[in-house]
Amino acid sequence: MKRRISAAMMVSGTILLLLSMIFSTVSFAAPDLGREESPRGVPLGQDQVCSDSSPPACRGQPVGTQIDDQPCKICAADPGGGGPVVHCHIAPCEEPECTSDADCDDGDACTGDETCVDGTCQAGTPPDCNDDNACTDDSCDPASGCVNTPNTNPCDDGDACTENDVCSGGECAGTDKDCSALDDQCVVGVCDPASGTCVPDNLPAGTSCSDGDECTEPDECDGAGACVPGPDVCGEPPECETDADCTNNDVCDGIETCVSGVCVDGQPLDCDDADVCTEDSCDPTDGCDNTPIAGCCIVDAECDDSDVCTDDACVGNACENTPVDPRPCYTGPAGTEGVGICQAGTETCSGNAWGECVGEVTPEAEICDGLDNDCDGEVDEGCECDPGAEQDCYPGPDGTEGVGLCQAGTQTCDENGQWGECVGAIVPADEICDGLDNDCDGSVDEGLGTTTCGVGECEETVDNCVDGEPQECVPGEPTAEICDDKDNDCDGKIDEGGVCGAPPPEGPPEAAPTPTPTPVVEVLGVEELPTAGIMPVGPALPLLPMVFSSLALIGGGLLLWGDEDE
């Protein structure tokens, strides 16, 4: 028995389909209103050529052409010309800034000589007005050039016997040091140019002087700094008659003698001990006195101030105790200075003691850094590798690397030059059901066994892994127990309940249900349909609800599930 479509509806989409194809392949081009061509074929808005109505020199020439017979004139488009053809006129062009160096002279002597390079003025090099004279102020006058104006600044003329040095007239000059405090009738104070100190200078013998006695004249200097009285001119009794009369209780002027009634000093005592570090003098009672001069010296040893932080030296008979400069220092083991990273430092002296050695580098524990840290002449001894280096590693059994999931990892060299842990390596593991070779033996999902479930006729056995997927064991469905020496109802018992030899059940057996025919759908072509629409046939009107709820559009025909056609 089959069931045919009793109604169909003809739907023609051919026209709509054709229209769709036409509109999808046809395009409409809009006119390009902005691309009008000029008669000469030059698109408007692009580089253009002057029209035949332009000045003769420009006709047919591109806009911007230089006019040969008119210097610095070019063909320029007339902005008010309009129209598709470019009308040009002759316009001035920009002239160069200069044609020679003379065009670039700015009249400023302080900017140097300007030059003309490729039509452009280039600045010159300003003059150096420094005359290396501290007594002039150096400047530059745009009109005349360098000007060195004398100033009145303090300065140093290099003369130890001048003071209050100051600039004057472009030169450094000072005032002579005043040594007049040492002046006497027969002595004049002078400045020692070597030391800059005032020293006495005896006037020559015979230089006129005065002893304060009007009855003795002429008085004269003796060349040793003393004024010697002249003869008595007052007619008084003679000062002496014998040498014994001439004792003046002054041992410094020697033994006096009586000459023509006048006591004359003898040879003065020579108190010079030839020691530059003593002040030589004569006491009228005690005679010569040679007092040591504080700070005076002859040799360096005399200048020791017992301070290790000074260099003691005798310079020009004067002690100089100069603070010592910092000195090199090294506290590391002998033989290591200057080896590897080891180097000396610097120590500074203060408070009569040398300070800490600063900046030195002494031996350290060797590390792998390309340096000789322990200063033994060897670099990175004991290092397996360079810090930061990497290498492949594989801790698994031989023959398994690169098989299945097994793969190498990476080791990194640590700061001590030792290889670190192998990171990222995959080694053999227990096989699991995942479609992969976990134990890296070349086989996939092997040895995972089987599983059995259920009893009796319900017993089932399955492989635990199939195509990388774990399997579930599901027992079979039990049936009614019959006498067949099997456990049909899967309760662990065979032929129980008297199924073997028991009386047949009372009453007729139940009739098997009549199978319901399966509807058959037949697709009718357009040519088989008598009309377009829904056409019920036969007595199957009760199926109309199903008909209207089961529409299907196939090709060009509308199919309805419906009534029976015997």
Coordinates of C-alpha atoms in Angstrom, one line a residue:
M1 CA 0.0 0.0 0.0
K2 CA 1.3 3.4 -0.8
R3 CA 0.1 6.9 -0.1
R4 CA 0.4 9.5 -2.8
I5 CA 0.4 13.3 -2.7
S6 CA -3.2 14.3 -3.5
A7 CA -2.4 18.0 -3.8
A8 CA 0.4 20.1 -5.1
M9 CA 1.0 23.7 -5.7
M10 CA 2.9 24.9 -8.7
V11 CA 5.3 27.7 -7.6
S12 CA 7.3 29.1 -10.4
G13 CA 10.5 31.0 -9.3
T14 CA 12.0 31.1 -12.7
I15 CA 11.3 34.7 -13.4
L16 CA 12.5 35.9 -10.0
L17 CA 15.6 33.8 -10.4
L18 CA 16.4 35.3 -13.8
L19 CA 15.8 38.8 -12.6
S20 CA 18.1 38.2 -9.7
M21 CA 20.9 37.0 -12.0
I22 CA 20.5 40.0 -14.3
F23 CA 20.6 42.6 -11.5
S24 CA 23.6 40.9 -9.9
T25 CA 25.7 41.0 -13.1
V26 CA 24.7 44.4 -14.6
S27 CA 26.3 47.6 -13.2
F28 CA 25.4 51.1 -14.1
A29 CA 28.3 53.6 -14.7
A30 CA 27.8 57.1 -13.5
P31 CA 29.2 59.8 -15.7
D32 CA 32.6 61.3 -14.5
L33 CA 31.6 64.9 -14.3
G34 CA 35.0 65.9 -12.9
R35 CA 37.2 64.5 -15.7
E36 CA 36.4 66.9 -18.5
E37 CA 39.3 66.8 -21.1
S38 CA 40.7 69.9 -22.5
P39 CA 41.1 70.2 -26.3
R40 CA 44.8 69.5 -25.9
G41 CA 44.1 66.3 -24.0
V42 CA 45.4 67.6 -20.7
P43 CA 43.1 66.6 -17.7
L44 CA 42.0 69.6 -15.7
G45 CA 43.7 69.8 -12.3
Q46 CA 46.9 68.1 -13.5
D47 CA 50.2 69.5 -15.0
Q48 CA 49.0 71.6 -17.9
V49 CA 50.2 73.1 -21.1
C50 CA 49.7 76.7 -22.0
S51 CA 47.0 77.3 -24.7
D52 CA 47.5 78.9 -28.1
S53 CA 45.9 82.1 -26.8
S54 CA 48.7 82.5 -24.2
P55 CA 51.7 84.9 -24.8
P56 CA 53.9 83.6 -27.7
A57 CA 56.7 82.6 -25.4
C58 CA 54.4 80.3 -23.4
R59 CA 52.3 78.7 -26.1
G60 CA 52.5 74.9 -26.0
Q61 CA 54.9 75.1 -23.0
P62 CA 54.2 73.4 -19.6
V63 CA 53.2 75.8 -16.8
G64 CA 56.4 76.9 -14.9
T65 CA 58.6 77.1 -18.0
Q66 CA 61.5 79.7 -17.7
I67 CA 61.4 82.5 -20.4
D68 CA 64.9 82.6 -21.9
D69 CA 64.8 86.2 -23.1
Q70 CA 63.3 87.6 -19.9
P71 CA 65.4 86.8 -16.8
C72 CA 63.5 85.4 -13.9
K73 CA 60.2 85.2 -15.8
I74 CA 58.1 82.0 -16.0
C75 CA 54.8 80.8 -17.7
A76 CA 52.1 80.9 -15.0
A77 CA 48.5 79.7 -15.3
D78 CA 46.0 82.5 -15.3
P79 CA 43.9 82.0 -12.1
G80 CA 40.9 83.8 -13.7
G81 CA 41.1 82.0 -17.0
G82 CA 38.6 79.3 -16.4
G83 CA 37.4 76.9 -19.0
P84 CA 39.0 73.6 -20.0
V85 CA 42.0 75.1 -21.8
V86 CA 44.8 76.6 -19.7
H87 CA 45.5 80.3 -20.5
C88 CA 49.0 81.4 -19.3
H89 CA 50.6 84.7 -18.6
I90 CA 54.2 85.7 -17.9
A91 CA 54.9 86.1 -14.2
P92 CA 58.0 87.1 -12.2
C93 CA 59.9 84.3 -10.4
E94 CA 62.0 84.5 -7.2
E95 CA 65.5 86.0 -7.7
P96 CA 68.6 84.5 -5.9
E97 CA 69.7 86.0 -2.6
C98 CA 73.2 86.7 -4.0
T99 CA 75.4 86.3 -7.1
S100 CA 78.8 87.2 -5.5
D101 CA 80.4 87.5 -2.0
A102 CA 80.0 91.2 -2.2
D103 CA 76.2 90.8 -2.1
C104 CA 76.5 89.1 1.3
D105 CA 78.6 91.7 3.2
D106 CA 76.4 92.7 6.2
G107 CA 78.8 95.5 7.4
D108 CA 79.4 93.7 10.7
A109 CA 83.1 93.1 11.4
C110 CA 82.2 90.7 14.2
T111 CA 80.5 88.1 12.0
G112 CA 83.5 87.3 9.7
D113 CA 83.6 87.3 5.9
E114 CA 80.3 86.2 4.4
T115 CA 80.3 84.2 1.2
C116 CA 77.8 83.5 -1.6
V117 CA 77.2 79.8 -2.2
D118 CA 74.6 78.6 -4.7
G119 CA 72.7 81.9 -4.5
T120 CA 72.5 81.9 -0.7
C121 CA 74.6 83.9 1.7
Q122 CA 76.7 81.8 4.2
A123 CA 77.8 83.3 7.5
G124 CA 81.6 83.8 8.1
T125 CA 83.8 82.8 11.1
P126 CA 83.7 85.4 13.9
P127 CA 87.2 86.8 14.8
D128 CA 88.9 85.7 18.0
C129 CA 89.4 88.8 20.1
N130 CA 91.1 87.2 23.1
D131 CA 94.6 88.9 23.5
D132 CA 95.5 86.7 26.6
N133 CA 96.0 89.8 28.7
A134 CA 94.2 89.8 32.0
C135 CA 94.4 93.6 32.1
T136 CA 92.2 94.1 29.1
D137 CA 88.5 93.5 28.5
D138 CA 88.1 91.8 25.1
S139 CA 85.1 92.6 22.9
C140 CA 84.2 93.1 19.2
D141 CA 82.9 96.4 17.6
P142 CA 80.7 95.7 14.6
A143 CA 82.3 98.7 12.9
S144 CA 86.0 98.3 13.7
G145 CA 86.4 94.7 14.9
C146 CA 88.3 93.5 17.9
V147 CA 88.6 96.0 20.9
N148 CA 90.8 95.3 23.9
T149 CA 89.9 97.9 26.5
P150 CA 92.3 98.3 29.5
N151 CA 90.7 97.5 32.9
T152 CA 91.6 98.1 36.6
N153 CA 91.2 94.6 37.8
P154 CA 93.5 93.1 40.5
C155 CA 96.4 91.2 39.1
D156 CA 99.8 89.7 39.9
D157 CA 102.9 91.2 38.3
G158 CA 105.2 88.4 39.5
D159 CA 107.4 90.7 41.6
A160 CA 107.7 89.6 45.3
C161 CA 108.8 93.1 46.2
T162 CA 105.6 94.8 45.1
E163 CA 102.1 94.7 46.7
N164 CA 98.6 95.8 45.9
D165 CA 99.1 94.8 42.2
V166 CA 96.4 96.3 39.9
C167 CA 95.9 96.7 36.2
S168 CA 96.6 100.1 34.7
G169 CA 96.9 101.1 31.1
G170 CA 96.7 97.5 30.0
E171 CA 99.6 96.4 32.2
C172 CA 99.9 94.9 35.7
A173 CA 101.9 97.0 38.2
G174 CA 102.2 97.1 42.0
T175 CA 103.5 99.4 44.7
D176 CA 107.1 98.9 46.0
K177 CA 107.0 97.2 49.4
D178 CA 107.8 99.7 52.2
C179 CA 110.9 98.6 54.2
S180 CA 111.5 102.0 55.8
A181 CA 111.0 100.6 59.3
L182 CA 114.6 99.3 59.1
D183 CA 116.1 102.7 58.0
D184 CA 118.7 104.3 60.2
Q185 CA 121.5 106.9 59.6
C186 CA 123.8 104.3 58.3
V187 CA 121.3 101.5 57.4
V188 CA 118.5 101.4 54.8
G189 CA 115.8 98.8 54.6
V190 CA 115.5 97.0 51.2
C191 CA 113.3 94.2 49.9
D192 CA 114.9 90.8 49.1
P193 CA 113.5 89.9 45.6
A194 CA 113.9 86.2 46.3
S195 CA 111.9 86.1 49.5
G196 CA 109.9 89.3 49.4
T197 CA 111.0 90.2 52.9
C198 CA 112.6 93.4 54.2
V199 CA 116.3 93.2 55.1
P200 CA 118.8 95.8 56.4
D201 CA 121.5 97.2 54.0
N202 CA 124.5 99.1 55.4
L203 CA 125.4 102.3 53.8
P204 CA 129.0 102.7 52.5
A205 CA 131.7 103.8 54.8
G206 CA 132.2 107.6 54.7
T207 CA 128.5 108.3 54.3
S208 CA 127.6 111.4 56.3
C209 CA 125.7 111.0 59.5
S210 CA 125.2 112.7 62.9
D211 CA 126.0 111.4 66.3
G212 CA 123.9 114.2 67.9
D213 CA 127.0 116.0 69.2
E214 CA 127.5 119.4 67.6
C215 CA 131.1 119.5 68.8
T216 CA 132.1 116.5 66.6
E217 CA 132.1 116.8 63.0
P218 CA 132.1 115.6 60.4
D219 CA 130.4 112.4 61.6
E220 CA 130.6 109.4 59.1
C221 CA 129.2 105.9 58.7
D222 CA 131.7 103.2 59.2
G223 CA 130.2 100.8 56.6
A224 CA 129.0 98.4 59.3
G225 CA 125.9 100.4 60.1
A226 CA 127.4 102.7 62.8
C227 CA 127.9 106.5 62.8
V228 CA 131.4 107.5 63.8
P229 CA 131.8 110.9 65.5
G230 CA 134.1 113.4 63.9
P231 CA 136.8 115.4 65.7
D232 CA 135.9 117.8 68.6
V233 CA 135.6 121.2 67.2
C234 CA 134.4 122.9 70.4
G235 CA 137.9 123.3 72.1
E236 CA 136.9 121.3 75.2
P237 CA 139.5 119.3 77.1
P238 CA 140.4 116.1 75.3
E239 CA 138.3 113.1 75.9
C240 CA 141.2 111.0 76.7
E241 CA 144.9 111.0 77.1
T242 CA 145.5 107.3 77.1
D243 CA 143.7 104.2 75.8
A244 CA 142.7 103.4 79.3
D245 CA 140.5 106.5 79.3
C246 CA 138.4 105.1 76.5
T247 CA 136.6 102.2 78.1
N248 CA 132.9 102.6 77.3
N249 CA 131.7 99.3 78.6
D250 CA 130.5 98.2 75.2
V251 CA 132.2 95.0 74.1
C252 CA 130.5 95.2 70.7
D253 CA 132.6 98.0 69.3
G254 CA 135.9 96.4 70.0
I255 CA 138.8 97.8 72.1
E256 CA 138.8 101.6 72.0
T257 CA 141.9 103.6 71.6
C258 CA 142.7 107.2 72.3
V259 CA 143.6 109.1 69.2
S260 CA 144.4 112.8 69.4
G261 CA 142.4 113.1 72.6
V262 CA 139.4 111.3 71.2
C263 CA 138.4 107.8 72.0
V264 CA 138.0 105.8 68.8
D265 CA 136.2 102.5 68.7
G266 CA 138.1 99.5 67.8
Q267 CA 137.2 96.7 65.4
P268 CA 133.6 95.7 66.0
L269 CA 132.9 92.1 67.0
D270 CA 132.1 89.9 64.1
C271 CA 129.0 88.0 65.3
D272 CA 128.2 86.3 62.0
D273 CA 128.2 82.5 62.7
A274 CA 127.6 81.7 59.0
D275 CA 124.3 80.1 59.9
V276 CA 121.4 81.4 57.9
C277 CA 119.1 80.0 60.6
T278 CA 120.3 82.3 63.4
E279 CA 119.7 85.9 64.0
D280 CA 123.1 87.4 64.7
S281 CA 123.4 90.4 67.1
C282 CA 125.7 91.8 69.7
D283 CA 124.9 92.6 73.3
P284 CA 127.0 95.4 74.8
T285 CA 127.6 93.4 77.9
D286 CA 127.5 89.8 76.8
G287 CA 128.8 90.2 73.3
C288 CA 127.6 88.1 70.3
D289 CA 124.1 86.6 70.4
N290 CA 123.1 84.0 67.7
T291 CA 119.4 83.4 68.2
P292 CA 117.8 80.6 66.1
I293 CA 115.2 81.8 63.6
A294 CA 111.9 80.0 64.1
G295 CA 111.0 77.9 61.0
C296 CA 114.4 78.3 59.4
C297 CA 116.1 75.2 58.0
I298 CA 119.0 74.0 56.0
V299 CA 118.1 70.3 55.4
D300 CA 114.7 68.6 55.1
A301 CA 115.2 66.6 58.4
E302 CA 115.0 69.8 60.3
C303 CA 111.4 70.2 59.1
D304 CA 109.9 67.0 60.5
D305 CA 106.6 67.9 62.1
S306 CA 105.9 64.3 63.3
D307 CA 102.7 64.2 61.1
V308 CA 102.6 61.3 58.6
C309 CA 100.1 63.3 56.6
T310 CA 102.6 66.0 55.5
D311 CA 105.6 66.0 53.2
D312 CA 108.3 67.8 55.1
A313 CA 110.8 69.8 53.0
C314 CA 113.2 72.7 53.5
V315 CA 112.7 75.2 50.7
G316 CA 114.7 78.5 50.7
N317 CA 115.7 77.9 54.3
A318 CA 112.0 77.8 55.2
C319 CA 110.1 74.6 56.2
E320 CA 107.2 73.6 54.1
N321 CA 104.9 70.9 55.5
T322 CA 102.6 70.1 52.6
P323 CA 99.7 67.7 52.9
V324 CA 100.5 64.4 51.2
D325 CA 98.5 63.3 48.1
P326 CA 96.4 60.2 48.3
R327 CA 98.6 57.1 47.5
P328 CA 97.9 53.7 46.0
C329 CA 97.1 50.9 48.3
Y330 CA 96.4 47.1 48.1
T331 CA 95.5 44.8 50.9
G332 CA 95.1 41.6 48.9
P333 CA 97.5 38.6 49.0
A334 CA 100.9 39.2 47.5
G335 CA 101.2 38.4 43.8
T336 CA 97.5 39.1 43.1
E337 CA 97.6 42.8 42.4
G338 CA 97.1 43.5 38.7
V339 CA 96.1 39.9 38.1
G340 CA 92.5 39.2 36.8
I341 CA 90.1 41.7 38.3
C342 CA 92.4 42.6 41.2
Q343 CA 93.6 46.2 41.3
A344 CA 94.9 48.7 43.7
G345 CA 92.8 51.3 45.4
T346 CA 93.6 54.7 47.0
E347 CA 94.1 55.8 50.6
T348 CA 94.0 59.3 52.0
C349 CA 95.9 60.6 55.0
S350 CA 94.0 62.6 57.6
G351 CA 94.5 63.2 61.4
N352 CA 98.1 61.8 61.3
A353 CA 96.9 58.5 60.0
W354 CA 96.3 56.8 56.6
G355 CA 92.6 56.0 56.0
E356 CA 90.8 53.0 54.5
C357 CA 92.0 51.7 51.1
V358 CA 89.2 52.8 48.8
G359 CA 88.4 51.4 45.4
E360 CA 90.7 48.3 45.6
V361 CA 89.5 45.0 44.2
T362 CA 90.8 41.9 46.0
P363 CA 90.4 38.2 45.1
E364 CA 86.8 36.8 45.2
A365 CA 85.3 33.4 44.7
E366 CA 85.4 32.4 41.1
I367 CA 82.2 32.7 39.2
C368 CA 81.5 32.0 35.5
D369 CA 81.5 35.5 34.0
G370 CA 84.5 35.4 31.7
L371 CA 86.7 37.0 34.3
D372 CA 89.5 35.9 36.6
N373 CA 87.6 36.6 39.9
D374 CA 90.1 34.9 42.3
C375 CA 93.1 36.5 40.6
D376 CA 95.0 33.3 40.0
G377 CA 95.6 33.8 36.4
E378 CA 92.9 31.4 35.2
V379 CA 89.4 32.4 34.0
D380 CA 86.2 30.5 35.0
E381 CA 88.0 27.4 36.2
G382 CA 85.5 24.7 37.3
C383 CA 82.7 26.0 35.1
E384 CA 80.7 23.5 33.0
C385 CA 79.2 26.2 30.9
D386 CA 78.8 29.9 30.3
P387 CA 76.0 31.5 32.5
G388 CA 72.9 32.0 30.4
A389 CA 73.8 29.4 27.8
E390 CA 71.2 26.8 26.8
Q391 CA 71.3 23.2 25.6
D392 CA 69.0 20.4 24.8
C393 CA 68.5 17.7 27.4
Y394 CA 66.6 14.4 27.8
P395 CA 66.6 12.4 31.0
G396 CA 64.5 9.5 29.7
P397 CA 65.7 6.0 28.7
D398 CA 67.8 5.6 25.7
G399 CA 65.9 5.0 22.5
T400 CA 62.7 6.8 23.7
E401 CA 63.6 10.4 22.7
G402 CA 61.5 11.5 19.8
V403 CA 59.3 8.4 20.0
G404 CA 55.6 9.0 20.7
L405 CA 55.1 11.9 23.1
C406 CA 58.7 11.8 24.4
Q407 CA 60.8 14.9 23.5
A408 CA 63.8 16.7 24.7
G409 CA 63.8 19.7 27.0
T410 CA 66.1 22.6 27.7
Q411 CA 68.8 23.2 30.3
T412 CA 70.1 26.7 31.2
C413 CA 73.5 27.4 32.6
D414 CA 73.3 29.1 36.1
E415 CA 75.5 31.9 37.4
N416 CA 77.9 29.4 38.9
G417 CA 78.5 27.8 35.5
Q418 CA 76.5 24.6 36.3
W419 CA 73.8 23.1 34.1
G420 CA 70.4 23.6 35.7
E421 CA 67.3 21.3 35.7
C422 CA 66.1 19.9 32.4
V423 CA 62.9 21.9 31.7
G424 CA 60.2 20.9 29.2
A425 CA 61.3 17.3 28.6
I426 CA 58.6 14.6 28.2
V427 CA 59.7 11.1 29.3
P428 CA 57.8 7.8 29.1
A429 CA 54.7 7.5 31.2
D430 CA 52.0 4.8 31.8
E431 CA 50.0 4.1 28.6
I432 CA 46.5 5.6 28.8
C433 CA 43.6 5.5 26.3
D434 CA 44.1 8.8 24.4
G435 CA 45.2 7.7 20.9
L436 CA 48.8 8.6 21.8
D437 CA 52.0 6.7 22.5
N438 CA 52.4 7.6 26.2
D439 CA 55.2 5.1 27.1
C440 CA 57.1 5.9 23.9
D441 CA 57.5 2.3 22.7
G442 CA 56.2 2.9 19.2
S443 CA 52.7 1.5 19.9
V444 CA 49.5 3.4 20.7
D445 CA 47.0 2.5 23.5
E446 CA 48.5 -1.1 23.7
G447 CA 48.0 -3.4 26.7
L448 CA 44.9 -1.7 28.1
G449 CA 43.0 -5.0 28.2
T450 CA 39.3 -5.8 28.2
T451 CA 36.3 -5.5 30.5
T452 CA 33.5 -8.1 31.1
C453 CA 30.2 -7.2 32.6
G454 CA 26.8 -8.8 33.2
V455 CA 25.9 -12.5 33.9
G456 CA 24.3 -15.3 31.9
E457 CA 23.0 -14.3 28.5
C458 CA 23.6 -10.6 29.4
E459 CA 27.3 -11.0 29.7
E460 CA 29.3 -8.7 27.4
T461 CA 33.1 -8.2 26.9
V462 CA 34.6 -5.0 25.3
D463 CA 38.1 -3.7 24.7
N464 CA 38.9 -1.0 27.2
C465 CA 40.2 1.4 24.5
V466 CA 39.0 1.8 20.9
D467 CA 40.4 4.5 18.6
G468 CA 41.7 6.4 21.5
E469 CA 38.4 6.5 23.3
P470 CA 37.7 4.6 26.7
Q471 CA 34.9 2.1 26.3
E472 CA 32.1 1.4 28.7
C473 CA 30.9 -2.2 29.2
V474 CA 27.1 -2.4 29.1
P475 CA 25.3 -5.7 29.9
G476 CA 22.8 -7.2 27.5
E477 CA 19.0 -7.0 28.1
P478 CA 17.6 -10.0 30.0
T479 CA 14.7 -12.1 28.5
A480 CA 12.2 -14.5 29.9
E481 CA 13.7 -17.6 31.2
I482 CA 13.1 -20.7 29.0
C483 CA 14.3 -24.2 29.1
D484 CA 17.5 -24.0 27.1
D485 CA 20.2 -24.6 29.7
K486 CA 21.0 -20.9 29.7
D487 CA 20.5 -18.0 32.1
N488 CA 18.0 -16.1 30.0
D489 CA 16.9 -13.6 32.6
C490 CA 20.5 -12.9 33.7
D491 CA 19.9 -13.5 37.4
G492 CA 22.7 -16.0 37.8
K493 CA 20.3 -19.0 37.7
I494 CA 19.6 -21.4 34.8
D495 CA 16.1 -22.7 33.8
E496 CA 14.7 -21.7 37.2
G497 CA 11.0 -21.5 38.0
G498 CA 10.1 -24.8 36.5
V499 CA 10.4 -23.8 32.9
C500 CA 11.6 -27.2 32.0
G501 CA 8.6 -29.7 32.3
A502 CA 6.0 -27.3 33.7
P503 CA 2.4 -27.4 32.3
P504 CA 1.6 -25.0 29.5
P505 CA -0.2 -21.9 30.4
E506 CA -4.0 -21.8 30.2
G507 CA -6.0 -20.1 27.4
P508 CA -5.1 -19.3 23.9
P509 CA -2.0 -17.5 23.1
E510 CA -2.3 -13.8 22.6
A511 CA -2.5 -12.8 19.0
A512 CA 0.3 -10.8 17.6
P513 CA -0.6 -7.2 17.0
T514 CA -1.4 -6.3 13.4
P515 CA 1.4 -4.0 12.1
T516 CA 0.3 -0.6 11.0
P517 CA 1.1 0.2 7.4
T518 CA 3.9 2.7 7.0
P519 CA 2.8 5.6 4.9
V520 CA 4.7 6.1 1.6
V521 CA 5.3 9.5 0.2
E522 CA 5.5 9.8 -3.6
V523 CA 6.9 13.0 -5.0
L524 CA 4.9 14.1 -8.0
G525 CA 6.4 16.1 -10.7
V526 CA 4.7 19.2 -12.1
E527 CA 3.6 17.4 -15.2
E528 CA 1.8 14.8 -13.1
L529 CA -0.4 17.3 -11.3
P530 CA -3.8 17.9 -12.9
T531 CA -4.1 21.3 -11.2
A532 CA -2.2 23.6 -9.0
G533 CA -3.5 23.6 -5.4
I534 CA -4.6 21.2 -2.8
M535 CA -6.6 18.3 -4.1
P536 CA -8.0 15.7 -1.6
V537 CA -8.7 12.3 -3.1
G538 CA -10.5 9.4 -1.5
P539 CA -12.0 8.9 1.8
A540 CA -9.0 10.1 3.9
L541 CA -10.3 13.5 4.8
P542 CA -9.4 12.9 8.5
L543 CA -5.8 13.3 7.4
L544 CA -6.3 17.0 6.3
P545 CA -4.9 18.4 9.6
M546 CA -1.7 16.4 8.9
V547 CA -1.8 17.5 5.3
F548 CA -1.8 21.2 6.2
S549 CA 0.9 20.7 8.8
S550 CA 3.3 18.8 6.6
L551 CA 4.1 21.0 3.7
A552 CA 7.5 20.7 2.0
L553 CA 8.9 22.7 -0.8
I554 CA 10.8 20.5 -3.2
G555 CA 12.2 22.1 -6.4
G556 CA 9.3 23.8 -8.0
G557 CA 6.5 21.7 -6.5
L558 CA 4.7 22.1 -3.1
L559 CA 4.1 18.6 -1.6
L560 CA 1.4 17.7 0.9
W561 CA 1.2 14.6 3.0
G562 CA -2.3 13.3 2.7
D563 CA -4.9 10.8 1.8
E564 CA -4.5 7.2 0.8
D565 CA -4.5 6.1 -2.8
E566 CA -5.2 2.3 -3.1

